[in-house]
Coordinates of C-alpha atoms and ligand atoms in Angstrom, one line a residue:
M1 CA 89.6 92.2 110.5
C2 CA 87.2 90.2 112.5
G3 CA 86.9 89.3 116.2
I4 CA 87.1 85.8 117.6
V5 CA 86.3 84.4 121.1
G6 CA 86.5 81.0 122.6
Y7 CA 85.8 79.4 126.0
V8 CA 86.3 76.1 127.7
G9 CA 85.5 75.6 131.4
N10 CA 82.6 75.0 133.7
K11 CA 80.3 77.9 133.0
S12 CA 77.5 78.2 130.6
V13 CA 79.2 79.3 127.4
V14 CA 76.7 81.2 125.3
D15 CA 76.5 84.4 127.3
I16 CA 80.3 84.4 127.6
L17 CA 80.7 84.2 123.8
I18 CA 78.0 86.8 123.0
D19 CA 79.3 89.2 125.6
G20 CA 82.8 88.7 124.4
L21 CA 81.7 89.4 120.8
E22 CA 79.9 92.5 121.8
Q23 CA 83.2 93.9 123.1
L24 CA 84.8 93.0 119.8
E25 CA 82.1 94.6 117.6
Y26 CA 84.5 97.4 116.9
R27 CA 86.5 94.9 114.7
G28 CA 83.6 94.2 112.4
Y29 CA 79.9 93.8 112.5
D30 CA 78.4 92.6 109.2
S31 CA 77.6 89.1 110.5
S32 CA 78.3 86.9 113.4
G33 CA 78.1 83.3 114.7
I34 CA 78.9 80.8 117.4
A35 CA 79.5 77.1 117.7
V36 CA 78.9 75.3 121.0
M37 CA 79.6 71.8 122.1
C38 CA 76.2 70.4 123.0
D39 CA 75.6 66.9 124.6
T40 CA 75.6 65.0 121.3
E41 CA 77.2 67.3 118.8
I42 CA 78.5 70.7 117.9
K43 CA 75.7 73.2 117.1
V44 CA 76.3 76.3 114.9
Y45 CA 74.2 79.5 115.0
K46 CA 74.7 82.4 112.7
A47 CA 73.1 85.7 111.7
I48 CA 73.7 88.5 109.2
G49 CA 74.1 92.1 110.4
K50 CA 74.7 93.3 113.9
L51 CA 75.2 91.1 116.9
K52 CA 71.7 91.8 118.1
N53 CA 70.5 89.7 115.2
L54 CA 72.5 86.7 116.5
R55 CA 71.0 87.3 120.0
E56 CA 67.5 87.1 118.4
E57 CA 68.5 84.0 116.4
L58 CA 69.5 82.3 119.7
C59 CA 66.1 83.0 121.4
G60 CA 64.1 79.9 121.6
H61 CA 67.1 77.6 121.3
E62 CA 68.1 78.0 125.0
K63 CA 67.3 74.3 125.8
E64 CA 69.7 73.1 123.2
F65 CA 72.7 74.8 124.8
S66 CA 71.7 75.3 128.4
S67 CA 74.5 72.9 129.7
T68 CA 77.2 73.7 127.2
T69 CA 80.6 74.8 128.6
M70 CA 82.7 75.1 125.5
G71 CA 82.3 77.1 122.4
I72 CA 83.8 79.6 119.9
G73 CA 82.4 82.8 118.4
H74 CA 83.1 85.2 115.6
I75 CA 82.1 88.6 114.5
R76 CA 82.9 89.3 110.8
W77 CA 84.0 92.1 108.6
A78 CA 83.8 90.7 105.2
T79 CA 86.9 90.3 103.1
H80 CA 86.3 87.1 101.0
G81 CA 82.7 86.8 100.0
A82 CA 79.7 89.1 100.8
P83 CA 78.3 89.3 104.3
T84 CA 75.8 86.4 103.9
L85 CA 74.8 83.5 106.2
L86 CA 76.9 81.0 104.2
N87 CA 80.0 83.2 104.5
A88 CA 79.5 83.9 108.2
H89 CA 81.7 82.0 110.6
P90 CA 82.0 79.4 112.2
H91 CA 82.9 77.3 109.2
T92 CA 82.7 73.5 109.2
C93 CA 84.3 70.6 107.4
N94 CA 82.0 68.5 105.2
C95 CA 80.9 66.1 107.9
G96 CA 80.3 69.0 110.3
N97 CA 82.5 67.4 113.0
L98 CA 85.1 70.2 112.9
V99 CA 84.3 74.0 113.3
V100 CA 86.6 76.9 113.0
V101 CA 86.5 80.7 113.4
H102 CA 89.2 82.8 111.9
N103 CA 90.5 86.4 111.9
G104 CA 92.9 87.4 109.1
I105 CA 93.4 86.5 105.5
I106 CA 94.6 83.1 104.2
E107 CA 96.6 84.2 101.2
N108 CA 96.9 80.8 99.5
Y109 CA 93.3 79.9 100.0
K110 CA 92.7 79.5 96.2
E111 CA 95.4 76.9 96.0
L112 CA 94.2 75.2 99.2
R113 CA 90.6 75.1 97.9
E114 CA 91.6 73.6 94.6
D115 CA 93.7 71.0 96.2
L116 CA 91.0 70.1 98.8
A117 CA 88.2 70.1 96.2
K118 CA 90.2 67.5 94.3
S119 CA 90.2 65.2 97.3
G120 CA 86.4 65.5 97.7
C121 CA 85.8 68.6 99.9
V122 CA 82.7 70.5 98.9
F123 CA 82.9 74.2 99.6
K124 CA 79.7 75.9 100.8
S125 CA 81.0 79.5 101.2
Q126 CA 83.3 81.9 99.2
T127 CA 85.5 82.4 102.2
D128 CA 89.2 81.8 102.6
T129 CA 88.4 80.4 106.1
E130 CA 86.5 77.4 104.9
A131 CA 89.7 76.0 103.4
V132 CA 91.2 75.9 106.9
A133 CA 88.2 73.9 108.2
H134 CA 88.6 71.2 105.5
L135 CA 92.4 71.2 105.8
V136 CA 92.5 70.7 109.6
A137 CA 89.7 68.1 109.3
R138 CA 91.8 66.2 106.8
K139 CA 94.9 66.3 109.1
Y140 CA 92.7 65.3 112.0
A141 CA 91.5 62.2 110.1
Q142 CA 95.1 61.2 109.8
C143 CA 96.4 61.8 113.3
K144 CA 93.2 61.9 115.5
D145 CA 94.8 64.7 117.6
L146 CA 93.3 68.2 117.2
K147 CA 96.4 70.1 118.4
E148 CA 98.6 68.1 116.1
A149 CA 96.1 68.5 113.2
V150 CA 96.2 72.3 113.6
R151 CA 100.0 72.2 113.9
L152 CA 100.4 70.2 110.7
A153 CA 97.9 72.4 108.9
S154 CA 100.0 75.5 109.9
Y155 CA 102.7 74.4 107.6
E156 CA 100.4 74.6 104.6
I157 CA 98.6 77.9 105.5
E158 CA 100.0 81.2 104.2
G159 CA 98.9 84.6 105.4
A160 CA 97.6 86.1 108.6
Y161 CA 95.3 84.2 110.9
A162 CA 94.1 83.7 114.4
L163 CA 92.1 80.5 114.7
C164 CA 89.9 78.7 117.2
V165 CA 89.0 75.1 116.4
M166 CA 86.7 72.5 118.0
H167 CA 86.0 68.9 117.0
N168 CA 83.0 66.7 117.9
E169 CA 85.4 63.9 119.0
C170 CA 87.2 66.2 121.5
K171 CA 84.5 67.2 123.8
N172 CA 86.6 69.3 126.2
T173 CA 89.3 70.6 124.0
L174 CA 89.7 73.9 122.3
V175 CA 92.7 74.4 120.0
I176 CA 93.9 77.9 119.0
T177 CA 96.8 79.3 117.0
K178 CA 97.9 82.5 115.4
R179 CA 100.2 84.1 112.8
N180 CA 100.4 87.9 112.3
A181 CA 97.0 88.4 113.9
P182 CA 96.3 89.1 117.6
L183 CA 95.1 86.3 120.0
L184 CA 95.3 86.0 123.7
I185 CA 94.4 83.4 126.3
G186 CA 92.6 84.5 129.5
I187 CA 93.2 82.3 132.5
G188 CA 90.4 81.7 135.1
D189 CA 89.8 78.9 137.7
N190 CA 89.5 75.7 135.7
E191 CA 88.6 77.7 132.6
F192 CA 90.3 79.4 129.7
Y193 CA 89.2 82.1 127.3
A194 CA 90.5 83.0 123.9
A195 CA 90.0 86.3 122.2
S196 CA 91.2 88.7 119.6
D197 CA 91.4 91.5 122.2
V198 CA 91.4 92.2 125.9
P199 CA 87.9 93.7 126.2
A200 CA 86.4 90.4 125.4
I201 CA 87.8 88.7 128.5
I202 CA 88.6 91.4 131.0
K203 CA 85.3 91.1 132.7
H204 CA 86.2 87.5 133.6
T205 CA 90.0 87.6 134.3
N206 CA 93.0 89.9 134.1
K207 CA 95.5 87.0 133.9
A208 CA 96.5 86.3 130.3
V209 CA 99.0 84.8 127.9
Y210 CA 99.7 86.5 124.6
L211 CA 100.1 83.7 122.1
E212 CA 103.1 84.3 119.8
D213 CA 103.1 83.6 116.1
N214 CA 103.1 80.0 115.1
Q215 CA 102.3 78.7 118.6
I216 CA 99.5 76.3 119.1
A217 CA 97.6 76.1 122.4
E218 CA 95.4 73.2 123.5
L219 CA 93.0 74.3 126.2
T220 CA 90.9 72.1 128.4
P221 CA 89.1 73.1 131.7
E222 CA 92.1 71.7 133.6
S223 CA 95.1 72.4 131.4
M224 CA 96.8 74.7 128.9
E225 CA 99.5 73.2 126.7
I226 CA 101.3 75.4 124.2
V227 CA 103.7 74.2 121.5
D228 CA 105.5 75.9 118.7
I229 CA 105.2 74.8 115.1
E230 CA 108.0 72.3 115.5
N231 CA 106.1 70.8 118.5
N232 CA 108.5 72.1 121.1
K233 CA 106.8 72.7 124.4
I234 CA 106.5 76.4 125.4
N235 CA 106.5 77.8 128.9
P236 CA 103.9 80.6 128.6
K237 CA 104.5 84.0 130.1
I238 CA 101.5 84.9 132.2
E239 CA 100.8 88.7 132.2
I240 CA 98.4 90.8 134.3
L241 CA 96.2 92.9 132.0
P242 CA 96.1 96.6 132.7
W243 CA 92.6 97.5 131.5
E244 CA 89.7 98.3 133.8
P245 CA 86.2 96.9 132.8
V246 CA 84.6 100.3 133.6
A247 CA 86.3 101.8 130.6
L248 CA 83.9 99.9 128.4
S249 CA 80.7 101.6 129.7
K250 CA 79.1 104.6 127.9
M251 CA 78.8 106.3 131.3
G252 CA 75.5 108.0 130.4
Y253 CA 76.6 109.3 127.0
K254 CA 74.4 108.4 124.0
H255 CA 77.4 107.1 122.1
F256 CA 80.9 106.0 122.9
M257 CA 82.2 108.6 120.4
L258 CA 80.6 111.4 122.5
K259 CA 82.0 109.9 125.7
E260 CA 85.5 109.6 124.1
I261 CA 85.4 113.2 122.9
H262 CA 84.6 114.3 126.4
E263 CA 87.4 112.3 127.8
Q264 CA 90.0 114.3 125.9
P265 CA 91.0 116.8 128.6
D266 CA 91.8 113.8 130.9
V267 CA 93.6 112.0 128.1
I268 CA 95.9 115.0 127.9
R269 CA 96.5 115.1 131.6
N270 CA 97.2 111.3 131.7
I271 CA 99.8 111.5 129.0
L272 CA 101.5 114.3 130.8
V273 CA 101.7 112.5 134.1
G274 CA 105.3 111.4 134.7
R275 CA 106.4 113.0 131.5
L276 CA 106.1 116.7 132.1
H277 CA 105.9 117.8 135.7
A278 CA 106.5 121.5 135.3
P279 CA 107.3 124.0 132.5
D280 CA 110.9 124.4 133.7
E281 CA 111.6 120.7 133.9
H282 CA 112.8 118.3 131.2
V283 CA 110.4 116.0 129.3
V284 CA 110.8 112.4 130.5
L285 CA 110.2 109.7 128.0
N286 CA 111.4 106.6 129.8
E287 CA 110.9 104.1 127.0
V288 CA 112.4 106.3 124.3
K289 CA 116.0 105.2 123.7
L290 CA 117.3 108.1 121.6
N291 CA 120.3 110.0 122.9
H292 CA 122.6 112.7 121.6
E293 CA 124.7 110.3 119.7
T294 CA 121.8 108.6 117.8
L295 CA 120.2 111.9 117.0
T296 CA 123.5 113.4 115.7
H297 CA 123.9 110.4 113.4
L298 CA 120.4 110.5 112.2
E299 CA 120.0 111.1 108.5
R300 CA 116.2 111.2 108.3
I301 CA 113.0 110.4 110.1
Q302 CA 110.1 108.5 108.4
I303 CA 106.7 108.4 110.0
I304 CA 104.3 105.8 108.8
A305 CA 100.6 105.3 109.7
C306 CA 97.1 105.0 108.3
G307 CA 93.9 107.1 108.6
T308 CA 93.6 109.3 111.6
S309 CA 97.0 108.2 112.8
L310 CA 98.5 109.4 109.5
H311 CA 97.0 112.9 110.2
A312 CA 98.6 112.9 113.6
A313 CA 101.9 111.9 111.9
M314 CA 101.6 114.9 109.5
I315 CA 101.4 117.2 112.5
G316 CA 104.3 115.3 114.0
K317 CA 106.4 116.1 111.0
Y318 CA 105.6 119.8 111.3
L319 CA 106.6 119.7 115.0
I320 CA 109.8 117.8 114.7
E321 CA 111.0 119.8 111.8
S322 CA 110.1 123.1 113.6
F323 CA 111.5 122.1 117.0
C324 CA 114.5 120.0 116.0
G325 CA 115.5 120.9 112.4
I326 CA 115.5 117.2 111.3
S327 CA 114.0 116.3 107.9
V328 CA 110.9 114.2 108.3
D329 CA 108.9 112.2 105.7
V330 CA 105.4 111.0 106.3
E331 CA 103.8 108.3 104.3
A332 CA 100.7 106.0 104.4
S333 CA 101.9 102.6 105.5
S334 CA 100.1 101.0 102.5
E335 CA 102.3 103.0 100.1
Y336 CA 105.5 102.6 102.1
I337 CA 105.5 98.8 102.0
Y338 CA 105.4 98.6 98.2
R339 CA 108.3 100.8 97.2
K340 CA 112.1 101.0 97.8
T341 CA 112.4 103.4 100.7
V342 CA 115.7 104.9 101.7
T343 CA 115.8 103.4 105.1
N344 CA 118.9 102.3 107.0
E345 CA 120.7 102.3 110.4
R346 CA 120.6 106.1 110.3
T347 CA 116.9 106.3 109.9
L348 CA 114.4 106.7 112.8
V349 CA 111.1 105.1 111.7
I350 CA 108.1 106.2 113.8
G351 CA 105.0 104.0 113.5
V352 CA 101.8 105.6 114.8
S353 CA 98.8 103.4 115.5
Q354 CA 96.0 103.5 118.0
S355 CA 95.5 99.7 117.9
G356 CA 99.1 98.7 117.3
E357 CA 97.7 96.0 115.1
T358 CA 97.0 97.7 111.7
A359 CA 98.4 95.3 109.2
D360 CA 99.9 97.8 106.8
T361 CA 101.7 99.7 109.5
L362 CA 102.9 96.5 111.2
T363 CA 104.3 95.2 107.9
A364 CA 106.0 98.6 107.2
I365 CA 107.6 98.6 110.7
K366 CA 108.9 95.0 110.2
Q367 CA 110.4 96.0 106.8
A368 CA 112.1 99.1 108.3
K369 CA 113.4 97.0 111.2
A370 CA 114.9 94.5 108.9
K371 CA 116.8 97.4 107.2
G372 CA 118.3 98.4 110.6
A373 CA 116.2 101.5 111.4
H374 CA 115.5 102.5 115.0
I375 CA 111.8 101.8 115.5
L376 CA 109.8 104.1 117.7
I377 CA 106.1 103.2 118.2
V378 CA 103.4 105.6 119.3
T379 CA 100.4 103.5 120.3
N380 CA 97.5 103.3 122.6
R381 CA 98.2 99.6 123.0
P382 CA 101.6 99.0 124.7
D383 CA 100.6 95.3 124.6
S384 CA 100.2 95.2 120.8
A385 CA 102.2 93.5 118.0
M386 CA 103.7 96.8 116.9
A387 CA 104.8 97.6 120.5
R388 CA 106.6 94.3 120.5
E389 CA 108.7 95.4 117.5
A390 CA 109.7 98.7 119.1
D391 CA 113.2 99.9 120.1
S392 CA 111.5 102.9 121.6
L393 CA 107.9 103.3 122.7
I394 CA 105.5 106.1 123.6
P395 CA 102.3 104.6 125.1
V396 CA 99.7 107.3 124.7
N397 CA 97.4 106.1 127.6
A398 CA 94.1 107.2 126.0
G399 CA 92.3 104.2 127.5
I400 CA 90.2 101.8 125.4
E401 CA 88.6 103.6 122.4
V402 CA 85.4 101.8 121.4
S403 CA 84.0 104.1 118.8
V404 CA 85.3 103.2 115.3
A405 CA 85.9 106.9 114.6
A406 CA 89.1 107.8 116.4
T407 CA 88.9 110.9 118.6
K408 CA 90.7 110.7 122.0
S409 CA 93.5 108.5 120.6
Y410 CA 94.2 111.2 117.9
I411 CA 94.6 113.9 120.6
A412 CA 96.8 111.5 122.6
Q413 CA 98.9 110.9 119.5
L414 CA 99.3 114.6 119.0
M415 CA 100.4 115.0 122.6
A416 CA 103.0 112.2 122.1
F417 CA 104.4 114.2 119.2
Y418 CA 104.6 117.4 121.2
L419 CA 106.4 115.6 123.9
L420 CA 108.7 113.8 121.5
A421 CA 109.6 117.0 119.6
L422 CA 110.3 118.8 122.8
Y423 CA 112.3 115.8 124.1
M424 CA 114.4 115.7 121.0
S425 CA 114.9 119.5 121.0
E426 CA 116.2 119.2 124.5
I427 CA 118.7 116.6 123.5
K428 CA 119.7 118.6 120.5
D429 CA 119.6 121.9 122.3
S430 CA 117.7 123.3 119.4
I431 CA 115.3 125.6 121.2
A432 CA 116.1 128.5 123.6
P433 CA 115.3 127.6 127.2
S434 CA 112.8 130.5 127.6
T435 CA 110.9 129.4 124.4
L436 CA 110.8 125.8 125.8
T437 CA 109.3 126.9 129.0
S438 CA 106.7 128.9 127.2
L439 CA 105.8 126.0 125.0
K440 CA 105.5 123.6 128.0
T441 CA 103.4 126.1 129.9
E442 CA 101.0 126.3 126.9
L443 CA 101.0 122.5 126.6
M444 CA 99.9 122.1 130.3
L445 CA 97.0 124.5 129.7
L446 CA 95.4 122.6 126.9
P447 CA 93.0 120.4 129.0
Q448 CA 91.2 123.5 130.4
K449 CA 90.8 125.0 126.9
I450 CA 89.2 121.8 125.6
E451 CA 86.9 121.8 128.6
Q452 CA 85.9 125.3 127.6
I453 CA 85.0 124.0 124.1
L454 CA 83.1 121.1 125.5
S455 CA 81.1 123.4 127.7
Q456 CA 79.9 125.2 124.6
K457 CA 79.0 122.2 122.6
D458 CA 75.4 123.3 122.1
N459 CA 76.6 126.0 119.7
I460 CA 78.3 123.4 117.6
Q461 CA 75.2 121.2 117.7
N462 CA 73.3 124.2 116.3
V463 CA 75.7 124.8 113.5
A464 CA 75.6 121.0 112.7
R465 CA 71.8 121.2 112.3
N466 CA 72.2 123.6 109.4
Y467 CA 74.5 121.3 107.5
A468 CA 73.0 117.9 108.1
N469 CA 71.4 117.7 104.7
T470 CA 74.4 118.8 102.7
K471 CA 75.8 116.3 100.1
D472 CA 79.4 117.6 100.2
F473 CA 81.6 119.5 102.6
I474 CA 85.0 121.2 102.2
F475 CA 87.4 121.9 105.0
I476 CA 90.3 124.3 104.3
A477 CA 93.3 125.2 106.3
R478 CA 97.0 126.0 105.9
G479 CA 100.2 125.2 107.7
I480 CA 100.0 123.0 110.8
N481 CA 96.3 122.8 110.5
Y482 CA 96.2 121.3 107.0
P483 CA 96.1 117.8 108.6
T484 CA 93.3 119.1 110.9
A485 CA 91.3 119.8 107.8
L486 CA 92.0 116.3 106.6
E487 CA 91.0 114.8 109.9
G488 CA 87.8 116.9 110.2
A489 CA 86.8 115.7 106.7
L490 CA 87.6 112.1 107.6
K491 CA 85.6 112.2 110.8
L492 CA 82.6 113.6 108.9
K493 CA 82.7 111.2 106.0
E494 CA 83.2 108.1 108.1
I495 CA 80.3 108.6 110.4
S496 CA 77.8 110.6 108.3
Y497 CA 78.8 109.3 104.8
I498 CA 78.8 112.9 103.5
N499 CA 81.4 113.5 100.8
A500 CA 83.9 115.6 102.7
T501 CA 87.4 116.7 101.6
G502 CA 90.2 118.6 103.3
Y503 CA 92.4 121.0 101.2
P504 CA 95.4 123.1 101.9
A505 CA 93.6 126.4 101.2
G506 CA 96.2 127.6 98.7
E507 CA 95.2 124.7 96.5
L508 CA 91.6 125.8 96.2
K509 CA 92.2 127.9 93.1
H510 CA 94.1 125.1 91.4
G511 CA 90.9 123.1 90.8
P512 CA 88.6 122.6 93.8
I513 CA 87.2 126.1 93.5
A514 CA 85.3 125.0 90.4
M515 CA 83.0 123.0 92.7
L516 CA 81.9 126.0 94.8
D517 CA 78.4 127.4 94.6
E518 CA 75.7 128.3 97.1
T519 CA 75.1 124.6 98.1
M520 CA 78.7 123.9 99.1
P521 CA 79.7 124.4 102.8
V522 CA 83.4 125.5 103.2
L523 CA 84.7 125.3 106.7
S524 CA 87.8 127.4 107.2
I525 CA 90.1 126.5 110.2
L526 CA 91.2 130.1 110.8
M527 CA 93.5 130.1 113.7
N528 CA 95.6 133.1 114.7
G529 CA 99.2 132.8 113.5
S530 CA 101.5 132.9 110.6
V531 CA 99.0 131.9 107.9
Y532 CA 95.9 133.7 109.3
E533 CA 95.8 136.5 106.7
K534 CA 96.5 134.1 103.8
L535 CA 93.7 131.8 104.9
L536 CA 91.4 134.7 105.3
S537 CA 92.0 135.8 101.7
N538 CA 91.4 132.2 100.6
S539 CA 88.1 132.2 102.5
E540 CA 87.2 135.5 100.7
E541 CA 87.8 133.8 97.4
A542 CA 85.4 131.0 98.4
K543 CA 82.8 133.4 99.6
A544 CA 83.0 135.3 96.3
R545 CA 81.9 132.0 94.7
N546 CA 78.8 132.0 97.0
A547 CA 80.0 129.0 99.1
R548 CA 78.3 128.6 102.5
M549 CA 81.1 129.8 104.7
I550 CA 81.8 128.5 108.3
A551 CA 84.7 129.7 110.4
L552 CA 86.4 127.7 113.2
T553 CA 88.5 130.4 114.8
N554 CA 90.2 131.9 117.8
S555 CA 90.2 135.3 116.2
R556 CA 87.9 138.0 117.6
D557 CA 88.1 140.0 114.4
E558 CA 84.7 141.7 113.8
K559 CA 85.0 141.5 110.0
L560 CA 84.6 137.7 110.2
N561 CA 80.9 138.3 110.9
Y562 CA 80.4 139.6 107.4
L563 CA 82.3 136.8 105.7
F564 CA 81.0 133.8 107.5
E565 CA 77.4 132.4 107.9
H566 CA 78.4 130.5 111.1
I567 CA 81.4 131.0 113.4
I568 CA 82.6 128.4 115.9
K569 CA 84.7 130.2 118.4
V570 CA 87.5 128.4 120.3
P571 CA 89.9 129.7 123.0
D572 CA 93.1 131.4 122.1
V573 CA 96.2 129.3 121.8
Q574 CA 99.7 129.5 120.4
E575 CA 99.6 128.5 116.7
L576 CA 101.8 125.4 117.3
F577 CA 99.2 124.0 119.6
S578 CA 96.1 125.0 117.6
P579 CA 95.6 121.5 116.1
I580 CA 94.7 120.2 119.5
I581 CA 92.1 123.0 120.0
A582 CA 90.8 123.0 116.4
I583 CA 90.0 119.3 116.1
V584 CA 87.6 119.1 119.1
P585 CA 84.8 121.2 117.5
L586 CA 85.3 119.3 114.2
Q587 CA 84.8 116.0 116.0
L588 CA 81.7 117.4 117.6
L589 CA 80.4 118.8 114.3
A590 CA 80.8 115.4 112.6
Y591 CA 79.2 113.7 115.6
Y592 CA 76.1 116.0 115.7
I593 CA 75.6 115.8 111.9
A594 CA 75.7 112.0 112.0
E595 CA 73.4 112.0 114.9
F596 CA 70.9 114.3 113.2
L597 CA 71.0 111.9 110.2
G598 CA 70.3 109.0 112.5
K599 CA 73.5 107.2 111.5
D600 CA 75.1 104.4 113.5
V601 CA 77.8 106.7 115.0
D602 CA 79.9 104.2 116.9
Q603 CA 79.8 101.5 114.2
P604 CA 79.7 103.2 110.8
R605 CA 79.0 100.9 107.8
N606 CA 81.9 99.1 106.0
L607 CA 84.4 100.1 108.7
A608 CA 86.2 98.3 111.5
K609 CA 88.2 99.7 114.3
S610 CA 91.3 97.6 113.8
V611 CA 92.3 96.8 110.2
T612 CA 94.3 93.7 110.6
V613 CA 94.3 92.9 106.9
E614 CA 96.3 94.6 104.2
Ligands
LIG701 C1 89.8 106.6 112.4 O1 88.7 107.3 112.7 C2 89.7 105.5 111.5 N1 88.6 104.7 111.8 C3 90.9 104.9 110.8 O2 91.3 105.8 109.9 C4 92.1 104.5 111.7 O3 92.7 105.7 112.2 C5 93.1 103.7 110.9 O4 92.5 102.5 110.5 C6 94.4 103.5 111.6 O5 94.2 102.7 112.7 P1 95.3 102.5 113.8 O6 95.6 103.9 114.4 O7 94.8 101.6 114.8 O8 96.6 102.0 113.2

């Protein structure tokens, strides 16, 4: 769960590496480093903490690397060993001739370390990566060919990795490889880039090759040669990248998170384009290969995901069961992969992932695929590893999400589930045509309703001010908004570090109510519909224990004024669509509380955007 970049060409390399790392900061940010090929030798620079510390570290060294045109860089999210200078990448072999940066986890690193130590290697760090530096250096000493050395080492490395390697004796040659971790090559004029993700290179080129597992690429300014692990030459497939560089700017907002929250009306419009033209037309999901026959034979649906995507999945279950009458299980990917699931050819497995790279979900998907399930992937990255495993795909088109806290991708995932549930109900003929038309009409009105909420964001900022100093926060809801309560709590805890929990309100009196007193804020997601009265009475129970009550509601019921200290009003909406409306104020509430507290909103501590390790 780190970011790596590499460059070989004719331009000065340091800015390319640092700019690239900046675009990958979402993957980790507890230390960083670069290695550049200087006139006489490779030089390594590292810093602990944010990338700005590395920038500062480089100041004053400009003369050393002014003419360097090849280098590698790394931004780390610590897995093996604390975020210290010694553990920061790049790592070197004993003589310092070979340097490597790595994203992933080397599972057999202990065995490799033991073995290498016996043959004289001295380890300076606690990382798994350093074993790779020593191992490749040992292979290089035997064959004197860097690509070959990396290829031979690949047979001995277990686990997930994307690697960029340089050697002092190969002045113009960068060697890269990957297994179960993302890595792409950007192609310029007499230059090549390597990176964990598109944003690191898109400013320079939109021509790229996605390296496949166990392929090794040798890059020089003039050439790109790719082989597989058995040394067979590969003809690379060059792709044109779809992302626009402008997507990476904050566009005047203080944080990417705030910008991304504001993009949500357009995200909804985008996902509807080409999929739902008018309320009386069918939903079109071109890349979904489910038909009447597959749906008739389906025994079950399993949805697997992590974090925010898991909350979207829980709402997906609610929608598919309501619209289509098919039984759906939802499970955290990290649980799914370690038990015997009942998954077979009659199972539809839906993987939900913003990044499409989350290791647990990717593993779960591969397991389900091996058992013969039909795999449907809902992702913001149609170019991701998960998308490549898919039989059916719903790209959610939210655009690049930079903030570690997911916002617009969540709304987009919810939209994907609305469209999917409607699409399946049309195939199954499970909803009356007039109801379908009314649901679709409401779906198409959602962007305006979110715009209305955004235009009143000052009210939410005022509410936030009152709770910035709280230690704990409880969100309660029922029915389709129970996952909204979980997601509201997740947003708050990940960016403000306040201990926040979401409960199905009916569970309050089975334990959590014991925590309530005049210091505890309880936010009730009180949306009109089937569970409104029930939730109101749960809120009264909480109020009776002196909790500080906040309502998020589309009800205009006067008596709420007596029950709640603060009321966040949202536009009216059919109950089935209320999760889309309810989550936006909760994202803003979390944002403003974190901002009042002066937290690093876009890059909260200990987190990374893309969790590519199990
Ligand atoms: C969201 O705010 C989180 N940072 C995190 O829970 C995230 O949703 C989770 O890691 C799953 O990521 P994915 O959607 O890319 O698979």
